[in-house]
mmCIF file of C-alpha atoms in Angstrom:
data_model
loop_
_atom_site.group_PDB
_atom_site.id
_atom_site.type_symbol
_atom_site.label_atom_id
_atom_site.label_comp_id
_atom_site.label_asym_id
_atom_site.label_seq_id
_atom_site.Cartn_x
_atom_site.Cartn_y
_atom_site.Cartn_z
ATOM 1 C CA MET A 1 0.000 0.000 0.000
ATOM 2 C CA PHE A 2 1.473 3.347 -1.081
ATOM 3 C CA THR A 3 1.794 6.161 1.374
ATOM 4 C CA LYS A 4 0.473 9.637 0.530
ATOM 5 C CA LYS A 5 3.986 10.920 -0.233
ATOM 6 C CA LYS A 6 4.694 8.064 -2.663
ATOM 7 C CA SER A 7 1.322 8.561 -4.356
ATOM 8 C CA ARG A 8 2.037 12.274 -4.862
ATOM 9 C CA PHE A 9 5.463 11.480 -6.301
ATOM 10 C CA PHE A 10 4.045 9.040 -8.865
ATOM 11 C CA ILE A 11 1.263 11.464 -9.816
ATOM 12 C CA LEU A 12 3.850 14.218 -10.393
ATOM 13 C CA LEU A 13 6.057 11.855 -12.426
ATOM 14 C CA SER A 14 3.059 10.786 -14.547
ATOM 15 C CA LEU A 15 2.155 14.420 -15.250
ATOM 16 C CA ILE A 16 5.745 15.152 -16.377
ATOM 17 C CA ILE A 17 5.726 12.132 -18.717
ATOM 18 C CA LEU A 18 2.340 13.120 -20.155
ATOM 19 C CA ALA A 19 3.549 16.680 -20.712
ATOM 20 C CA ALA A 20 6.631 15.390 -22.536
ATOM 21 C CA LEU A 21 4.511 13.088 -24.725
ATOM 22 C CA ALA A 22 2.116 15.947 -25.508
ATOM 23 C CA TYR A 23 5.015 18.161 -26.549
ATOM 24 C CA PHE A 24 6.597 15.588 -28.845
ATOM 25 C CA SER A 25 3.265 14.635 -30.435
ATOM 26 C CA TRP A 26 2.378 18.287 -31.096
ATOM 27 C CA ASP A 27 4.099 18.406 -34.438
ATOM 28 C CA TYR A 28 2.484 15.181 -35.658
ATOM 29 C CA PHE A 29 -1.099 15.709 -34.531
ATOM 30 C CA LEU A 30 -1.648 19.461 -34.403
ATOM 31 C CA ASN A 31 1.139 21.107 -36.332
ATOM 32 C CA ARG A 32 1.171 19.491 -39.780
ATOM 33 C CA SER A 33 2.801 21.848 -42.266
ATOM 34 C CA GLN A 34 2.990 21.679 -46.061
ATOM 35 C CA GLU A 35 6.568 20.793 -47.035
ATOM 36 C CA VAL A 36 8.243 22.649 -49.917
ATOM 37 C CA SER A 37 11.774 22.641 -51.258
ATOM 38 C CA TYR A 38 14.420 25.052 -49.986
ATOM 39 C CA SER A 39 14.678 26.548 -53.500
ATOM 40 C CA GLN A 40 11.001 27.500 -53.326
ATOM 41 C CA PHE A 41 11.560 29.048 -49.905
ATOM 42 C CA TYR A 42 14.541 31.004 -51.271
ATOM 43 C CA LYS A 43 12.512 32.242 -54.237
ATOM 44 C CA LEU A 44 9.735 33.452 -51.909
ATOM 45 C CA TYR A 45 12.402 35.114 -49.759
ATOM 46 C CA GLN A 46 13.806 36.999 -52.762
ATOM 47 C CA GLU A 47 10.299 38.086 -53.744
ATOM 48 C CA ASP A 48 9.752 39.419 -50.175
ATOM 49 C CA GLN A 49 6.648 37.238 -49.688
ATOM 50 C CA ILE A 50 7.627 35.659 -46.343
ATOM 51 C CA ALA A 51 5.965 37.042 -43.205
ATOM 52 C CA SER A 52 7.567 34.970 -40.427
ATOM 53 C CA VAL A 53 10.057 32.154 -39.980
ATOM 54 C CA ASN A 54 10.369 29.707 -37.090
ATOM 55 C CA ILE A 55 13.843 28.172 -37.206
ATOM 56 C CA SER A 56 14.188 24.680 -35.752
ATOM 57 C CA PRO A 57 17.294 22.438 -35.951
ATOM 58 C CA GLY A 58 15.791 20.348 -38.808
ATOM 59 C CA PHE A 59 13.269 22.592 -40.574
ATOM 60 C CA LEU A 60 12.294 26.175 -41.375
ATOM 61 C CA PHE A 61 8.613 26.793 -40.654
ATOM 62 C CA PHE A 62 7.312 29.900 -42.404
ATOM 63 C CA THR A 63 4.146 31.811 -43.292
ATOM 64 C CA LEU A 64 3.404 34.068 -46.243
ATOM 65 C CA LYS A 65 2.321 37.694 -46.258
ATOM 66 C CA SER A 66 -0.466 36.840 -48.714
ATOM 67 C CA ASP A 67 -2.081 34.606 -46.068
ATOM 68 C CA SER A 68 -1.997 37.222 -43.328
ATOM 69 C CA ASP A 69 -5.365 38.661 -44.330
ATOM 70 C CA SER A 70 -7.140 35.289 -44.349
ATOM 71 C CA ASN A 71 -8.807 33.815 -41.272
ATOM 72 C CA LYS A 72 -6.559 30.747 -41.251
ATOM 73 C CA VAL A 73 -2.835 31.264 -41.774
ATOM 74 C CA LYS A 74 -1.214 28.311 -43.515
ATOM 75 C CA GLU A 75 2.217 27.150 -42.420
ATOM 76 C CA TYR A 76 4.900 25.754 -44.724
ATOM 77 C CA LYS A 77 8.173 24.051 -43.993
ATOM 78 C CA CYS A 78 11.424 23.244 -45.740
ATOM 79 C CA GLN A 79 14.703 21.702 -44.747
ATOM 80 C CA ASN A 80 17.017 23.915 -42.698
ATOM 81 C CA PRO A 81 20.369 24.408 -44.481
ATOM 82 C CA ASN A 82 21.882 25.457 -41.140
ATOM 83 C CA SER A 83 23.475 28.495 -42.735
ATOM 84 C CA PRO A 84 25.299 30.624 -40.101
ATOM 85 C CA ASP A 85 24.033 33.935 -41.527
ATOM 86 C CA LEU A 86 20.473 32.842 -42.331
ATOM 87 C CA GLN A 87 18.933 34.491 -39.263
ATOM 88 C CA GLU A 88 20.718 37.779 -39.981
ATOM 89 C CA LYS A 89 19.531 37.858 -43.630
ATOM 90 C CA LEU A 90 15.923 37.203 -42.582
ATOM 91 C CA MET A 91 16.006 39.933 -39.942
ATOM 92 C CA ILE A 92 17.478 42.460 -42.407
ATOM 93 C CA LYS A 93 14.439 41.810 -44.620
ATOM 94 C CA GLY A 94 12.165 42.650 -41.681
ATOM 95 C CA ILE A 95 10.891 39.084 -41.314
ATOM 96 C CA ASP A 96 9.687 38.013 -37.880
ATOM 97 C CA VAL A 97 12.195 35.335 -36.769
ATOM 98 C CA LYS A 98 11.869 32.859 -33.885
ATOM 99 C CA ILE A 99 14.368 30.217 -32.794
ATOM 100 C CA GLN A 100 12.848 26.906 -31.757
ATOM 101 C CA LYS A 101 14.711 24.481 -29.526
ATOM 102 C CA ASP A 102 14.721 20.847 -30.585
ATOM 103 C CA GLY A 103 13.040 18.067 -28.636
ATOM 104 C CA GLY A 104 16.347 16.773 -27.347
ATOM 105 C CA GLN A 105 17.159 20.110 -25.751
ATOM 106 C CA ILE A 106 13.714 20.358 -24.191
ATOM 107 C CA LEU A 107 14.004 16.796 -22.867
ATOM 108 C CA SER A 108 17.473 17.580 -21.535
ATOM 109 C CA ILE A 109 16.132 20.640 -19.709
ATOM 110 C CA ILE A 110 13.269 18.576 -18.241
ATOM 111 C CA PHE A 111 15.631 15.885 -16.999
ATOM 112 C CA ASP A 112 18.011 18.525 -15.644
ATOM 113 C CA LEU A 113 15.166 20.084 -13.677
ATOM 114 C CA ILE A 114 14.114 16.666 -12.351
ATOM 115 C CA PHE A 115 17.710 15.865 -11.366
ATOM 116 C CA TYR A 116 18.230 19.191 -9.599
ATOM 117 C CA GLY A 117 14.873 18.803 -7.865
ATOM 118 C CA ILE A 118 15.818 15.353 -6.558
ATOM 119 C CA PHE A 119 19.302 16.571 -5.581
ATOM 120 C CA ILE A 120 17.922 19.559 -3.658
ATOM 121 C CA GLY A 121 15.357 17.267 -2.024
ATOM 122 C CA ILE A 122 18.109 14.894 -0.857
ATOM 123 C CA LEU A 123 20.148 17.808 0.506
ATOM 124 C CA PHE A 124 17.074 19.108 2.336
ATOM 125 C CA VAL A 125 16.419 15.694 3.919
ATOM 126 C CA VAL A 126 20.087 15.306 4.898
ATOM 127 C CA PHE A 127 20.302 18.766 6.446
ATOM 128 C CA ARG A 128 17.010 18.228 8.252
ATOM 129 C CA LYS A 129 18.462 15.018 9.680
ATOM 130 C CA PHE A 130 21.797 16.489 10.759
ATOM 131 C CA ILE A 131 20.626 19.975 11.733
ATOM 132 C CA SER A 132 17.085 19.300 12.832
ATOM 133 C CA PRO A 133 15.606 21.652 15.437
ATOM 134 C CA ASN A 134 14.862 18.463 17.412
ATOM 135 C CA THR A 135 18.536 17.425 17.510
ATOM 136 C CA PHE A 136 18.863 18.687 21.085
ATOM 137 C CA LYS A 137 15.732 17.941 23.067
ATOM 138 C CA VAL A 138 14.809 20.072 26.049
ATOM 139 C CA GLN A 139 13.905 18.141 29.185
ATOM 140 C CA HIS A 140 11.612 20.106 31.452
ATOM 141 C CA LYS A 141 11.766 17.450 34.193
ATOM 142 C CA THR A 142 14.722 15.108 34.595
ATOM 143 C CA GLY A 143 13.082 13.055 37.378
ATOM 144 C CA VAL A 144 16.341 13.104 39.380
ATOM 145 C CA LYS A 145 17.303 15.170 42.440
ATOM 146 C CA PHE A 146 20.291 15.407 44.773
ATOM 147 C CA ASP A 147 18.723 12.811 47.095
ATOM 148 C CA ASP A 148 19.033 10.301 44.252
ATOM 149 C CA VAL A 149 22.787 10.912 43.986
ATOM 150 C CA VAL A 150 24.905 9.073 46.531
ATOM 151 C CA GLY A 151 27.900 10.994 47.869
ATOM 152 C CA MET A 152 29.309 14.178 46.253
ATOM 153 C CA ASP A 153 28.216 16.208 49.309
ATOM 154 C CA SER A 154 30.785 18.963 48.753
ATOM 155 C CA LEU A 155 29.823 19.299 45.090
ATOM 156 C CA LYS A 156 26.119 19.434 45.967
ATOM 157 C CA LYS A 157 26.763 22.275 48.415
ATOM 158 C CA ASP A 158 28.627 24.326 45.808
ATOM 159 C CA MET A 159 25.979 23.688 43.182
ATOM 160 C CA LYS A 160 23.118 24.810 45.414
ATOM 161 C CA GLN A 161 24.545 28.324 45.414
ATOM 162 C CA VAL A 162 24.888 28.211 41.622
ATOM 163 C CA ILE A 163 21.202 27.258 41.445
ATOM 164 C CA GLU A 164 20.257 30.333 43.441
ATOM 165 C CA ILE A 165 22.280 32.578 41.108
ATOM 166 C CA MET A 166 20.610 30.987 38.044
ATOM 167 C CA LYS A 167 17.153 31.644 39.438
ATOM 168 C CA ALA A 168 17.868 35.295 40.267
ATOM 169 C CA PRO A 169 20.883 36.423 38.188
ATOM 170 C CA GLN A 170 19.947 40.118 38.231
ATOM 171 C CA GLU A 171 19.799 40.261 42.027
ATOM 172 C CA TYR A 172 23.272 38.734 42.325
ATOM 173 C CA ALA A 173 24.528 41.035 39.547
ATOM 174 C CA LYS A 174 23.671 44.007 41.785
ATOM 175 C CA LYS A 175 26.043 42.519 44.360
ATOM 176 C CA GLY A 176 28.753 42.183 41.734
ATOM 177 C CA ILE A 177 28.349 38.403 41.488
ATOM 178 C CA ARG A 178 27.894 36.827 38.091
ATOM 179 C CA MET A 179 26.737 33.337 37.345
ATOM 180 C CA PRO A 180 29.474 30.909 36.226
ATOM 181 C CA LYS A 181 29.418 30.358 32.478
ATOM 182 C CA GLY A 182 30.661 26.818 32.682
ATOM 183 C CA ILE A 183 31.490 24.093 35.184
ATOM 184 C CA LEU A 184 33.723 21.158 34.318
ATOM 185 C CA LEU A 185 33.276 17.746 35.929
ATOM 186 C CA GLU A 186 36.278 15.447 35.658
ATOM 187 C CA GLY A 187 36.363 11.823 36.710
ATOM 188 C CA GLN A 188 36.625 8.243 35.607
ATOM 189 C CA PRO A 189 33.686 6.702 33.697
ATOM 190 C CA GLY A 190 30.808 5.357 35.737
ATOM 191 C CA ASN A 191 31.115 7.647 38.760
ATOM 192 C CA GLY A 192 27.860 9.527 38.187
ATOM 193 C CA LYS A 193 28.772 12.698 36.291
ATOM 194 C CA THR A 194 25.737 12.404 33.996
ATOM 195 C CA LEU A 195 23.440 11.524 36.899
ATOM 196 C CA PHE A 196 24.710 14.532 38.850
ATOM 197 C CA ALA A 197 24.005 16.860 35.901
ATOM 198 C CA LYS A 198 20.417 15.590 35.715
ATOM 199 C CA ALA A 199 20.058 15.940 39.489
ATOM 200 C CA LEU A 200 21.291 19.531 39.340
ATOM 201 C CA ALA A 201 18.622 20.440 36.763
ATOM 202 C CA GLY A 202 15.974 18.520 38.713
ATOM 203 C CA GLU A 203 16.926 20.221 41.967
ATOM 204 C CA ALA A 204 16.849 23.655 40.333
ATOM 205 C CA LYS A 205 13.595 22.829 38.502
ATOM 206 C CA ILE A 206 14.898 24.390 35.293
ATOM 207 C CA ASN A 207 15.255 23.236 31.697
ATOM 208 C CA PHE A 208 17.929 20.687 30.850
ATOM 209 C CA ILE A 209 19.472 20.041 27.419
ATOM 210 C CA PRO A 210 21.701 16.957 27.287
ATOM 211 C CA ALA A 211 24.244 16.507 24.504
ATOM 212 C CA LYS A 212 27.259 14.336 23.836
ATOM 213 C CA ALA A 213 30.313 14.615 21.618
ATOM 214 C CA THR A 214 28.879 12.324 18.940
ATOM 215 C CA ASP A 215 25.917 14.699 18.449
ATOM 216 C CA PHE A 216 28.299 17.193 16.819
ATOM 217 C CA GLU A 217 29.936 14.711 14.464
ATOM 218 C CA SER A 218 28.877 14.643 10.815
ATOM 219 C CA MET A 219 30.004 13.335 7.438
ATOM 220 C CA PHE A 220 29.627 16.919 6.145
ATOM 221 C CA MET A 221 32.077 19.715 6.912
ATOM 222 C CA ALA A 222 30.866 22.721 8.961
ATOM 223 C CA ILE A 223 27.843 20.820 10.328
ATOM 224 C CA GLY A 224 29.471 20.515 13.774
ATOM 225 C CA PRO A 225 29.864 24.292 14.329
ATOM 226 C CA MET A 226 26.302 24.852 13.097
ATOM 227 C CA LYS A 227 25.060 22.346 15.677
ATOM 228 C CA VAL A 228 26.978 24.191 18.398
ATOM 229 C CA LYS A 229 25.206 27.433 17.432
ATOM 230 C CA LEU A 230 21.841 25.634 17.332
ATOM 231 C CA LEU A 231 22.405 24.165 20.810
ATOM 232 C CA PHE A 232 23.223 27.492 22.469
ATOM 233 C CA LYS A 233 20.528 29.381 20.573
ATOM 234 C CA LYS A 234 17.970 26.926 21.925
ATOM 235 C CA ALA A 235 19.457 27.183 25.443
ATOM 236 C CA ARG A 236 19.149 30.995 25.451
ATOM 237 C CA ARG A 237 15.504 30.757 24.401
ATOM 238 C CA ARG A 238 14.838 28.271 27.208
ATOM 239 C CA ALA A 239 16.777 30.120 29.945
ATOM 240 C CA PRO A 240 17.236 29.500 32.788
ATOM 241 C CA CYS A 241 18.726 26.351 31.381
ATOM 242 C CA ILE A 242 21.542 23.856 31.930
ATOM 243 C CA VAL A 243 23.426 22.594 28.878
ATOM 244 C CA PHE A 244 25.151 19.316 29.669
ATOM 245 C CA ILE A 245 27.839 18.100 27.248
ATOM 246 C CA ASP A 246 29.002 14.563 27.980
ATOM 247 C CA GLU A 247 32.281 13.158 26.622
ATOM 248 C CA PHE A 248 33.506 16.748 26.310
ATOM 249 C CA ASP A 249 37.020 15.606 25.417
ATOM 250 C CA GLY A 250 35.520 14.250 22.176
ATOM 251 C CA ILE A 251 34.932 17.767 20.771
ATOM 252 C CA GLY A 252 36.981 20.108 22.965
ATOM 253 C CA THR A 253 40.422 18.645 22.317
ATOM 254 C CA VAL A 254 43.496 20.808 21.715
ATOM 255 C CA ARG A 255 43.295 22.431 18.287
ATOM 256 C CA ASN A 256 45.644 20.993 15.699
ATOM 257 C CA TYR A 257 46.385 22.984 12.545
ATOM 258 C CA SER A 258 47.735 20.017 10.565
ATOM 259 C CA GLY A 259 45.303 20.732 7.731
ATOM 260 C CA SER A 260 43.490 17.394 7.727
ATOM 261 C CA ALA A 261 39.702 17.463 7.332
ATOM 262 C CA ILE A 262 39.092 15.919 10.762
ATOM 263 C CA GLU A 263 41.391 18.357 12.553
ATOM 264 C CA THR A 264 39.943 21.315 10.631
ATOM 265 C CA GLU A 265 36.416 20.346 11.657
ATOM 266 C CA ASN A 266 37.499 19.874 15.299
ATOM 267 C CA THR A 267 39.135 23.313 15.244
ATOM 268 C CA ARG A 268 35.926 24.857 13.912
ATOM 269 C CA ILE A 269 33.854 23.177 16.635
ATOM 270 C CA VAL A 270 36.207 24.401 19.390
ATOM 271 C CA THR A 271 36.167 27.913 17.896
ATOM 272 C CA ALA A 272 32.350 27.851 17.801
ATOM 273 C CA LEU A 273 32.293 26.801 21.470
ATOM 274 C CA LEU A 274 34.665 29.647 22.361
ATOM 275 C CA ASN A 275 32.472 32.173 20.552
ATOM 276 C CA GLU A 276 29.299 30.925 22.241
ATOM 277 C CA LEU A 277 30.826 30.942 25.726
ATOM 278 C CA ASP A 278 32.210 34.451 25.171
ATOM 279 C CA GLY A 279 28.774 35.581 23.983
ATOM 280 C CA PHE A 280 27.083 34.860 27.319
ATOM 281 C CA GLU A 281 25.758 37.833 29.258
ATOM 282 C CA LYS A 282 25.608 38.032 33.027
ATOM 283 C CA THR A 283 21.854 37.585 32.974
ATOM 284 C CA ASP A 284 21.569 34.953 30.254
ATOM 285 C CA GLY A 285 20.754 32.235 32.781
ATOM 286 C CA VAL A 286 22.561 29.519 30.806
ATOM 287 C CA LEU A 287 25.020 27.210 32.551
ATOM 288 C CA VAL A 288 27.271 24.836 30.618
ATOM 289 C CA LEU A 289 28.040 21.671 32.512
ATOM 290 C CA ALA A 290 30.656 19.524 30.781
ATOM 291 C CA ALA A 291 31.886 16.066 31.741
ATOM 292 C CA THR A 292 35.261 14.668 30.745
ATOM 293 C CA ASN A 293 37.472 11.708 31.594
ATOM 294 C CA SER A 294 40.662 13.648 30.809
ATOM 295 C CA ILE A 295 40.946 17.376 31.422
ATOM 296 C CA HIS A 296 44.483 17.382 29.984
ATOM 297 C CA ALA A 297 43.147 16.565 26.514
ATOM 298 C CA LEU A 298 41.023 19.733 26.378
ATOM 299 C CA ASP A 299 42.032 22.953 24.646
ATOM 300 C CA PRO A 300 43.485 25.390 27.252
ATOM 301 C CA ALA A 301 41.628 28.348 25.714
ATOM 302 C CA LEU A 302 38.330 26.505 26.132
ATOM 303 C CA ILE A 303 38.636 25.662 29.828
ATOM 304 C CA ARG A 304 40.306 28.839 31.049
ATOM 305 C CA PRO A 305 38.660 30.899 33.835
ATOM 306 C CA GLY A 306 35.923 33.101 32.412
ATOM 307 C CA ARG A 307 34.625 30.268 30.255
ATOM 308 C CA PHE A 308 34.722 27.350 32.670
ATOM 309 C CA ASP A 309 34.947 29.075 36.027
ATOM 310 C CA ALA A 310 35.009 25.967 38.192
ATOM 311 C CA LYS A 311 36.490 22.502 37.809
ATOM 312 C CA PHE A 312 35.386 19.674 40.079
ATOM 313 C CA CYS A 313 36.743 16.169 40.359
ATOM 314 C CA VAL A 314 34.191 13.369 40.713
ATOM 315 C CA PRO A 315 36.197 10.684 42.519
ATOM 316 C CA TYR A 316 35.467 7.036 43.154
ATOM 317 C CA PRO A 317 32.930 6.669 45.964
ATOM 318 C CA ASP A 318 34.371 6.521 49.494
ATOM 319 C CA PHE A 319 33.421 3.889 52.078
ATOM 320 C CA ASP A 320 30.235 5.627 53.223
ATOM 321 C CA ALA A 321 29.151 6.254 49.644
ATOM 322 C CA ARG A 322 29.841 2.623 48.685
ATOM 323 C CA LYS A 323 27.773 1.453 51.630
ATOM 324 C CA LYS A 324 24.837 3.622 50.529
ATOM 325 C CA LEU A 325 25.229 2.414 46.958
ATOM 326 C CA VAL A 326 25.079 -1.240 48.075
ATOM 327 C CA GLU A 327 21.908 -0.521 50.050
ATOM 328 C CA LEU A 328 20.411 1.255 47.044
ATOM 329 C CA TYR A 329 21.280 -1.429 44.471
ATOM 330 C CA CYS A 330 20.279 -4.333 46.776
ATOM 331 C CA LYS A 331 16.879 -2.834 47.583
ATOM 332 C CA ASN A 332 14.987 -5.332 45.386
ATOM 333 C CA LYS A 333 17.535 -8.179 45.562
ATOM 334 C CA SER A 334 17.778 -11.151 47.904
ATOM 335 C CA PHE A 335 21.182 -11.739 49.475
ATOM 336 C CA SER A 336 22.606 -13.904 52.253
ATOM 337 C CA GLY A 337 23.826 -12.735 55.643
ATOM 338 C CA ASP A 338 27.475 -12.705 54.586
ATOM 339 C CA CYS A 339 26.713 -9.839 52.181
ATOM 340 C CA SER A 340 26.254 -7.009 54.621
ATOM 341 C CA PRO A 341 26.531 -3.459 53.224
ATOM 342 C CA GLU A 342 29.664 -2.863 55.356
ATOM 343 C CA LEU A 343 31.420 -5.971 54.078
ATOM 344 C CA LEU A 344 30.503 -5.327 50.442
ATOM 345 C CA ALA A 345 31.608 -1.694 50.773
ATOM 346 C CA LYS A 346 35.073 -3.003 51.715
ATOM 347 C CA GLU A 347 35.012 -5.474 48.827
ATOM 348 C CA PHE A 348 34.216 -2.694 46.367
ATOM 349 C CA ASP A 349 37.088 -0.382 47.339
ATOM 350 C CA GLY A 350 38.247 1.541 44.213
ATOM 351 C CA TYR A 351 35.161 0.563 42.169
ATOM 352 C CA SER A 352 32.990 3.066 40.315
ATOM 353 C CA CYS A 353 29.266 3.430 40.960
ATOM 354 C CA ALA A 354 28.418 1.757 37.658
ATOM 355 C CA LYS A 355 30.755 -1.178 38.346
ATOM 356 C CA ILE A 356 29.219 -1.778 41.783
ATOM 357 C CA GLU A 357 25.742 -1.913 40.240
ATOM 358 C CA SER A 358 26.933 -4.292 37.492
ATOM 359 C CA ILE A 359 28.632 -6.646 39.984
ATOM 360 C CA LEU A 360 25.547 -6.888 42.186
ATOM 361 C CA ASN A 361 23.346 -7.486 39.158
ATOM 362 C CA ARG A 362 25.739 -10.175 37.882
ATOM 363 C CA ALA A 363 25.837 -11.834 41.319
ATOM 364 C CA SER A 364 22.034 -12.076 41.269
ATOM 365 C CA LEU A 365 22.175 -13.695 37.817
ATOM 366 C CA ILE A 366 24.786 -16.231 38.962
ATOM 367 C CA ALA A 367 22.630 -17.186 41.947
ATOM 368 C CA SER A 368 19.585 -17.515 39.685
ATOM 369 C CA GLN A 369 21.481 -19.807 37.285
ATOM 370 C CA GLU A 370 22.339 -22.080 40.227
ATOM 371 C CA ASN A 371 18.682 -22.058 41.362
ATOM 372 C CA LYS A 372 19.486 -20.151 44.541
ATOM 373 C CA LYS A 373 16.995 -17.700 46.013
ATOM 374 C CA GLU A 374 19.701 -15.274 47.155
ATOM 375 C CA PHE A 375 23.275 -14.501 46.231
ATOM 376 C CA ASN A 376 26.171 -14.829 48.666
ATOM 377 C CA LEU A 377 29.678 -13.383 49.014
ATOM 378 C CA LYS A 378 31.102 -16.137 46.819
ATOM 379 C CA ASP A 379 28.760 -15.082 43.995
ATOM 380 C CA VAL A 380 29.771 -11.436 44.455
ATOM 381 C CA ARG A 381 33.483 -12.267 44.207
ATOM 382 C CA LYS A 382 32.903 -14.399 41.122
ATOM 383 C CA ALA A 383 30.920 -11.539 39.553
ATOM 384 C CA SER A 384 33.745 -9.088 40.356
ATOM 385 C CA LYS A 385 36.137 -11.134 38.223
ATOM 386 C CA GLU A 386 33.671 -11.243 35.302
ATOM 387 C CA VAL A 387 32.634 -7.595 35.226
#
C-alpha cells in the first residue's frame, strides 16, 4: 500500500511524462505543415513574400504575407540548411524570426530540472536530519534530584549556590556576582557525572538540554559548528537552562592545525564553542556543565577561567558512599547474611558506581542460574572477576 507521499510522487512523475509526450506529439497531430523545397523558400524570400520564420534544428517553418489577411494562416516548412548567416539575412528583410529548440534540448532541460529537484530534495532531507531543530531535546523534568545521587556532598553544596544565582541572576549582579558560564566535571567513567548533571537540573527545577560529543559529528564539513550554534541558541531561548555536554574531550580537544579534514572540523567546533561561551551575558541564565574523563586533553583556551569558572573532580565513591550504593542497588535483591553493606563496601574499594551496580546485578544472575533464592559473598566475588 502506497503512502500519501509516494502517491504524490508518482502522480507528479506521470504528469511530467504526459507533458513530454504531448510536446513531442504536437508536431504530428496538431502542427502538420505543407513541405516545400528550400529553393522554393529562397525564391519566396527573394520576392519578399515571407511574413515569419520559425527556425528549428531540422526545418524552417514559415508563413506568407499573402495569407496574413485570411482567417486561417497556412504554415509551410522546408529543410534547414543550417546556414550561419540565415537568421541575420531574414532579420534584415524585416521578417519576424523565432528560434525553436529541438526536442532533445527540451528533454534535456526537463531531466536537468528533475535531477536538480531530486538533488535539492536529498540535501534538504540530509540537512534536516543532521541539523534538525529536534537534535537537542529540552527536558523540562529530569526526574532526578540530589537525594538520588549518593555521595558528592561537597559538590552538591557548591551547586546549590549556583542554582540560586541561576534563578535570580539580576539580584546577584547588583552585588557584583555573576553566574558561572561553565562548570567542568572530571572523573573516571561510571562515577555519576551524567546523573549529577540531571540531578542539578531537577533540583533547580529548570530546563535541561543533554548533549554528547557524537551529536556534533557529521560526514559533512561545517555541520558541527552549526550544531553548536543551534544548541546554544535553543538554550538561550529556554533560559534558565543547563546545557550538559558529555564526553567533552571528544569535541573540545586541543586544536591541531595540521590541515586534515578531521582536525579542521574539530578546530571549527572548538572555535564555535569559544564564541558561544564568550557571547554569554551576566543575565543569560545559561550554565554549561561539561563532563570529561581527561581534562588534559582539552584545549586550554576553552577551559580557562571566564569560560569554565570551576572545575570539580568526581572521585570514586568513598566507604560511606559505597555502603549507601550497596543498600540502594540491593533494595529489590535477595542476598545472604554474609553480604552485609559494610562488608561489600570493603570489597568494592576503588570501584565506580556503575561497576558496583553491574557486579551486584551479575551476582544475582549467577545465583539464579544455580537455582538459589539469594546470592552470597562467593557469587559477588565471582561476579567481580567477570565484570
